[in-house]
Structure formats: structure tokens, C-alpha cells
Phi, psi and omega in degrees: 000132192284149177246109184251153177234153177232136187277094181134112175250101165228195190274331152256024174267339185290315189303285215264340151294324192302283157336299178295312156337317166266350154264032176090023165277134142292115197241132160261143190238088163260135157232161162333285201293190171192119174198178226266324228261317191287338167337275144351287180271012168282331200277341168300321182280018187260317188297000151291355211060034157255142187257120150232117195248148212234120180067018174234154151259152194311123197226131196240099188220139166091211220241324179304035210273142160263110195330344193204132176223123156293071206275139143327144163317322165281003186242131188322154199253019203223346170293150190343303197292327190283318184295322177297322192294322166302274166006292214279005198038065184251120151326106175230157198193165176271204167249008153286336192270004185271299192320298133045238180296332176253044188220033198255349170294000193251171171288153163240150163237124181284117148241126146265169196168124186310317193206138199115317240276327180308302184316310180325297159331306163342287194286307173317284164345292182298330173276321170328290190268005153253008160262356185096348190290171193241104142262089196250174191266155168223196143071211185317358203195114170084257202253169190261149223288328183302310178316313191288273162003331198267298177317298172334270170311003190237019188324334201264342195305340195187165182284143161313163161231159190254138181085210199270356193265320180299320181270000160274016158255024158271304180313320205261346143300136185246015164224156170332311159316313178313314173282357167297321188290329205280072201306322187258183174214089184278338174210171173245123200239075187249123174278123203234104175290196173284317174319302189322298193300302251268334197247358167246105188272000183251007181266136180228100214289170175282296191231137185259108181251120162249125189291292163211172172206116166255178163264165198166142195062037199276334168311319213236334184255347147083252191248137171323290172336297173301292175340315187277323182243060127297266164330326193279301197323291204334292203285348166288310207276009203264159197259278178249131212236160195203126197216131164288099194288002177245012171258111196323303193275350165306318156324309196269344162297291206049223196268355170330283196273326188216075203316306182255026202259138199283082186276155146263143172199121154304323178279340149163187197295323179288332177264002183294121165303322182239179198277319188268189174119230210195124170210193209230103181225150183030059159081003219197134167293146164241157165216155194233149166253337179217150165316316162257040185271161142287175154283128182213107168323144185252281177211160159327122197281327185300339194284327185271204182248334200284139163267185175103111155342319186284341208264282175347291216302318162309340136292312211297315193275331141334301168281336181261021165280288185343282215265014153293349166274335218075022180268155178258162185283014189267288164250023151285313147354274197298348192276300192281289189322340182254001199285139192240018164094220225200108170281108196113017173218063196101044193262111189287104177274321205183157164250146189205114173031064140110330182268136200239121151273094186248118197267094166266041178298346166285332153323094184251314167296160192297301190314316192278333187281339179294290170323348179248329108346290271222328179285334176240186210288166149245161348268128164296169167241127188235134160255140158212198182127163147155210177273121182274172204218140165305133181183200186241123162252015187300317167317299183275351159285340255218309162286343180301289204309321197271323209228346186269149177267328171210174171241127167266136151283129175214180202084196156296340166280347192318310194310301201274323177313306183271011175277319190307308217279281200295289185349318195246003160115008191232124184273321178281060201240143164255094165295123169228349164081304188247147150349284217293353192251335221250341167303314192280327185312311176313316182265009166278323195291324163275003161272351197257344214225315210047075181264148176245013193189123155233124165242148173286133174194052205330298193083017202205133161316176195248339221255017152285331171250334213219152184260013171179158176316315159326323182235007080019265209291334147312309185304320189307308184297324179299304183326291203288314170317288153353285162286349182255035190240325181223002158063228189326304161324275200297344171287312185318310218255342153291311180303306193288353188246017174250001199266000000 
């Protein structure tokens, strides 16, 4: 029996042991880590026959070496073990290149992107499933890519369920079975990071949507270049290409790099890089499909809820996913009017005496977090903080000064956020360190400022405190909830459970 080991227990490394396990692999599990809850899933996965070793790493010494390795998505593709295994010509690959491979007879659509690419997903995804189609989102969003494979393949397991009701219970289930009941599949709807692309070499999707490209991960990719063409491999290999035609470095490749590629603009028909694609004239998505095509309005920009010019930009490469699929205007309609935006990206948690509590904890970065400033009312109240990250923040200090009344810091970046801040000359920064101290001080301070918005917007990664932006922005929601329930009370009893 041939032997693969997979790097990682997370929801896809369980996915991509499981999957192999059923085509007839001797499967191995190693993570790093030891904790109560991966306990708990070595002895489910052991009652599999999958071997999982726990606080050790994959180590290729002696004769037992395994033909095929799986990296999880968070793991670096450039470490020592990995490098040797390639040396050693033991096939490695990701657990998006498993998923894959075994899910490439049906179409997919890839969107990458520095920043946009969830909400895109999203929205793709939500137009997808009011045409009927069985599309779930995967890979960076919803299910990890092996799960939806594990249903494919497991095709005979259950009965269909028909319509738009069958495929929301993709969407509304965190386990598997569910996606198990789903017997057919018309597309794979995959958010695709860099890590992904980066470990998968053979994928190639019907349509490639890149959203935006700033720098970011620089840590791990090392030059804006590797970076870029990482993202690019996805759009080359792509069938049909969807390019944010407003997005400064994207713009500036055009068509020189990408000749035949489908552009978008929020701004008209005049800002469009090629003679086809999809912009925004009097209120109405237009799509030109061809150089000699008419322009024929799609839907209404107003049906959507989300505010923000980037939110536009995210339909537009949405609506032109839609209909390079072939969906019709009826429900990309009914699609966009029900959409209720993407949590934890501009998530309106609660109003408390006249202040919009708003949760932008996917703002991991200066770009994405400028952008979630720019979006809501002035003058704010902003928390940001967490573990920082590289980048150019000129931007986004450059909206603190325009649109925030203060700043809360919190994390490991407070210190350096607030050397950045007196640098440019803003004073009106609080270090308060924790989630739990910076809601009730946020909500004095927008009472002192007469602010109508208080937002999360980190600029910063989670994992000095949170063990990811998902639980950042929950806490946050727990918080706000909290005070606006109990106001005066809940400060008292947050000040007192932080001493």
C-alpha cells in the first residue's frame, strides 16, 4: 500500500487525510501542536485507521519515506522538510492540488486576490445558488476544498436535495454529512490564497477572478514579484480571466500581460482597459462581452446593501463571474437584493444610543483596513492592533487623520502603531492593550467626540491574542453585545474581570 503523510491537523489537512484514506492510501497526520480538542481528533481519526502524531514533525529518515505529502495551507512551502522531500523526489503538493485533482471534471471558479477576494466569493457563491446550482464555496471560505471532494466522490451516498433549499444547507452546515446529502455538484466556487495557488500546480480553473494586489505576506513570499506571480500562475492557467480594472497594480500590467482578460470599473465604460468587460453607468452593472457587442444593463448597483466603492468593485467581478457562467439576470437580481454582506467585513453588529458598532476584523492589513475607514461615517472611533504585519501604511494613516476622532490600540503592535501616529502628528490615540478594555473606553469616547461609528479595523493579523480574525471579530461581537445590553453595568463588570 503506497504511503502518504499530511502536514497539519486542521479542517483541511483532516480533509485531505480522510480523502486519501478512501482512495486507498496508508495515511499519516503529523502536526506540530498538542492540545485537548486535536486530542480528541487523533483517537476519531485513529477509529479510521489514520495515524496521527501530535507535538512532532514529519521527519524523512530510513527506508519507510512516503510517496506523497500533503501541506496544509498554513505551512510554509519553502521549509527544510519540504525542501528535502522534493530533493528526495517524494511528491509534494497541497491540499487544494489533492482536491483538485479529484474535482477538475467539473468547472471551478478561482478568486484570488490581496483584498476583496472573500466578499467576491461570497457574492459569487450567493448568485450561484439563486440559479439552483450546487456550488459551495470552498478552500479560504466555507469548507475546506477536500470536503467538497469527499461528497463528489461519495456521490451515490444520498439522495439529492433540489433547489435553492439543497444547496443552503451547504452554506448553513459545519459538518460534513451535510455536505455528504449533496450527491451532484455543478461547480467548485474556490477562495484561493496565495499559500493555495502557491502549492498547487496543476489547477486550473473555467474562470479566474483577481480581485486586488497590494503587498502582504511578504514575510513568507519574501519580494512583491514572487508574490505577484504566485497569484498570476492561478490567472494564466485559467480558462476565462475577470481582472479589477481599478486597482492601481493591476491596471498597470493591462493588456500587455493580460490581453484577453475580462476588465471591470466602477467608474464607466471610458475607464475600461479593453474594448469588452463590465462597469457601472447610471446606477446599472453593464456588460460588454465583446468588442462589437452592445452594452446591455445586468442589475441595479442600488439592489446592493453593502456600502463602499470596493463593495461596487466586488459586484461588478461577481456579476461578470455570473454571467461568463452563464446565469441569468433574474438571479444575479434575486441574488445581490438578499445578500446580507460577509462577517466580520464591515459587519454592522449593534447600534447602542445612536453608535454603529461595526465589526472589520478581516482587515488584516493597512490596505484592507484603509479601506474600512473610508467606508464608514465620520468621525470614528477606530481600534486597530494585533500582531503587525509589512506594508506601506501611509495610506492608511493618512485616513486616520481625515476620518478617526481616536484611535484604540490594542495588541503587540500598540507601541509601534503609536510611535507611527505622533510621527505624523496624531495624538489622539489610547493604548488600552485589550478587546476587553477598548468597547466600553470606545464607546466614552464616541460619546465625548460625538462619533456615530465605532470600528474594528485592525491592520494587523490576530495571533498575538486570537487564534485567527474569526475569533478577533466574534469577541468583538460578544463585547459590543454585551454593552449594548447592559451599558453602564457591563462596564463595570469588563473593568473588573480585566484587573
Amino acid at each position: 500500500m503506497s504511503k502518504a503523510h499530511v502536514i497539519g491537523l486542521g479542517k483541511s489537512g483532516v480533509a485531505a487525510a480522510r480523502l486519501l484514506k478512501r482512495e486507498g492510501w496508508e495515511v499519516e497526520l503529523s502536526d506540530g501542536n498538542t492540545s485537548e480538542t486535536l486530542l480528541e481528533q487523533q483517537q476519531e481519526l485513529a477509529a479510521e485507521q489514520i495515524t496521527v502524531k501530535l507535538g512532532q514533525s514529519l521527519e524523512l529518515n530510513g527506508d519507510n519515506l512516503p510517496q506523497l505529502i500533503v501541506v496544509s495551507p498554513g505551512v510554509p512551502w519553502d521549509i527544510p522538510i519540504l525542501i528535502k522531500a522534493r530533493q528526495l523526489g517524494i511528491e509534494t503538493i497541497g491540499e487544494m492540488e489533492l482536491a483538485w485533482r479529484n474535482l477538475q471534471s467539473l468547472p471551478w471558479v478561482g478568486i484570488t486576490g490581496t483584498n476583496g477576494k472573500t466578499t467576491t466569493t461570497a457574492l459569487i457563491a450567493a448568485i450561484f445558488k439563486a440559479a439552483e446550482l450546487d456550488a459551495p464555496a470552498c478552500g479560504n471560505i466555507g469548507y475546506a476544498a477536500c470536503e467538497v471532494a469527499l461528497s463528489w466522490r461519495g456521490k451515490g451516498a444520498g439522495s439529492r436535495e433540489q433547489g435553492a433549499g439543497g444547496v443552503r444547507e451547504i452554506f448553513d452546515n459545519s459538518c460534513t454529512d451535510a455536505i455528504n446529502r449533496v450527491s451532484s455538484l455543478d461547480w467548485v466556487i474556490a477562495e484561493l490564497s496565495s499559500y493555495q495557488i502557491e502549492s498547487s500546480s496543476s489547477l486550473a480553473p473555467r474562470i479566474g477572478v483577481w480581485t486586488t494586489f497590494t503587498p502582504d505576506h511578504l514575510s513568507r513570499h519574501k519580494t512583491l514579484e514572487n508574490y505577484y506571480n504566485i497569484k498570476a500562475k492561478l490567472l494564466h492557467q485559467s480558462e476565462l480571466q475577470v481582472f479589477n480594472g481599478d486597482d492601481a497594480y493591476l491596471r498597470q500590467q493591462g493588456l500587455s500581460a493580460w490581453p484577453n482578460a475580462y476588465w471591470t470599473s466602477v467608474k464607466g465604460k471610458d475607464f475600461l482597459i479593453s474594448e469588452k468587460g463590465f462597469y457601472i453607468e447610471d446606477d446599472w452593472v453593464v456588460e460588454k462581452l465583446t468588442a462589437t457587442s452592445t452594452p446591455e444593463p445586468i442589475v441595479k448597483v442600488s439592489t446592493l446593501r453593502m456600502v463602499g466603492e470596493h463593495n461596487q468593485q466586488n459586484l461588478l467581478m461577481a456579476v461578470a463571474t455570473a454571467r461568463l457562467a452563464g446565469i441569468n439576470r433574474d438571479a444575479i437580481a434575486l441574488a445581490i437584493s438578499e445578500f446580507p454582506g460577509v462577517a466580520h467585513r464591515l459587519e454592522h453588529i449593534c447600534t447602542w444610543e445612536g453608535i454603529d458598532f461595526i465589526n472589520d476584523s478581516k482587515a488584516t492589513n493597512y490596505d484592507a483596513a484603509e479601506v474600512g475607514l473610508a467606508s464608514v461615517k465620520s468621525p470614528a472611533i477606530l481600534i486597530a492592533g494585533g500582531e503587525a504585519k509589512a506594508g506601506d501604511d501611509t495610506g492608511w494613516l493618512a485616513q486616520i487623520q481625515t476620518k478617526a476622532a481616536a484611535v484604540l490600540l490594542i495588541g503587540s503592535a500598540a507601541p509601534a502603531f503609536a510611535q507611527r501616529l505622533q510621527e505624523i502628528g496624531y495624538y489622539s490615540y489610547h493604548i488600552v492593550e485589550t478587546m476587553e478594555k477598548a468597547i466600553p473606553k470606545s464607546a466614552e469616547l464616541a460619546k465625548e467626540y460625538e462619533a456615530p461609528v465605532v470600528l474594528l479595523s485592525p491592520a494587523c493579523a490576530s495571533f498575538d491574542q486570537y487564534p485567527n480574525f474569526e475569533v478577533r471579530g466574534d469577541r468583538f461581537r460578544e463585547l459590543c453585545l454585551a454593552w449594548a445590553a447592559g451599558g453602564k453595568l457591563q462596564h463595570n463588570l469588563i473593568l473588573s474581570s480585566s484587573l
